[in-house]
């Protein structure tokens, strides 16, 4: 059984008409998973309610108190914008807290079963820096989950692979000074947010950025996995792998210009499984609904084989 951590509450983060990061992203994925031939092998789990486990202890480790208070205040006042792209609606603060709990629940599931799990949550997180959210992201879910995982028995090193088409500037900024966390990102360059050059290697040699040109296909990505990512992570020897699973590098996606197919994410997943079975996938981007849903299915299909 592969755990899927999900709640309908994640649909309550409302971004307004025409915004690409919309609740329908999750409903499209959920429908596709429920219709898959292996649907009976999925274990749907609700995240721990924020009344039972307060995620602020962990959010405070990576974000400033002023920023956390800003998000809460904006939500309580009915909602507003952190920047032109990043919306806080009336429920967004509590939903973002629940998303953090979902990522931590995912860590617990992976460590208990020593096999993959998937967190189907929003808002996404990899652009959120210490002092503010940006790029549709409120709290840095993957970075928070990595810090949480390092408190679990037997976890000394955590790797984060970010295959979203956009560089995870927030994740990198938060973890690049932490010797027990390694971060690797493949991303289109030039592209939003303009960070992630190959020269950014972290304070401990724990960051690997692989900028990809517009128009890149699996033929361009495959050698990056084989010759760069696998040696980088094998040398690091992670006890857990977190994947910031953005699916906006699909050719069909409207927000970038990489030419992957949904099936290519199955290839990426095969590489990950060669590193470890202890993998937590967590949703980041992906804005063409059919391609997004098919890509998540490709990821999970490989995990179930």
Short mmCIF file of N, CA and C in Angstrom, two decimals, residues 56-64 68 130 144 147-148 151 174:
data_model
loop_
_atom_site.label_atom_id
_atom_site.label_comp_id
_atom_site.label_asym_id
_atom_site.label_seq_id
_atom_site.Cartn_x
_atom_site.Cartn_y
_atom_site.Cartn_z
N UNK A 56 3.44 24.96 14.23
CA UNK A 56 4.20 26.20 14.37
C UNK A 56 5.58 25.98 14.98
N UNK A 57 5.69 24.95 15.82
CA UNK A 57 7.02 24.63 16.38
C UNK A 57 8.03 24.42 15.26
N UNK A 58 7.59 23.79 14.19
CA UNK A 58 8.49 23.46 13.09
C UNK A 58 8.58 24.59 12.08
N UNK A 59 7.47 25.29 11.85
CA UNK A 59 7.51 26.42 10.92
C UNK A 59 8.42 27.52 11.45
N UNK A 60 8.40 27.70 12.77
CA UNK A 60 9.26 28.72 13.39
C UNK A 60 10.74 28.43 13.22
N UNK A 61 11.08 27.19 12.91
CA UNK A 61 12.49 26.85 12.70
C UNK A 61 13.02 27.38 11.38
N UNK A 62 12.13 27.66 10.44
CA UNK A 62 12.60 28.07 9.12
C UNK A 62 12.05 29.43 8.67
N UNK A 63 10.99 29.92 9.31
CA UNK A 63 10.42 31.22 8.94
C UNK A 63 10.44 32.17 10.13
N UNK A 64 10.48 33.46 9.83
CA UNK A 64 10.49 34.45 10.91
C UNK A 64 9.10 34.57 11.54
N UNK A 68 5.21 34.75 9.74
CA UNK A 68 4.12 33.86 10.12
C UNK A 68 2.92 34.67 10.59
N UNK A 130 12.75 32.55 4.13
CA UNK A 130 12.59 32.67 5.59
C UNK A 130 11.62 33.78 5.97
N UNK A 144 10.86 22.37 5.92
CA UNK A 144 10.32 22.07 7.25
C UNK A 144 10.33 20.56 7.49
N UNK A 147 13.81 19.33 8.31
CA UNK A 147 14.19 19.61 9.70
C UNK A 147 13.48 18.66 10.67
N UNK A 148 12.21 18.42 10.40
CA UNK A 148 11.46 17.48 11.24
C UNK A 148 12.07 16.08 11.17
N UNK A 151 14.94 14.96 13.36
CA UNK A 151 14.68 14.67 14.78
C UNK A 151 14.17 13.25 14.98
N UNK A 174 17.01 28.13 2.77
CA UNK A 174 16.81 27.66 4.14
C UNK A 174 17.78 26.54 4.50
#
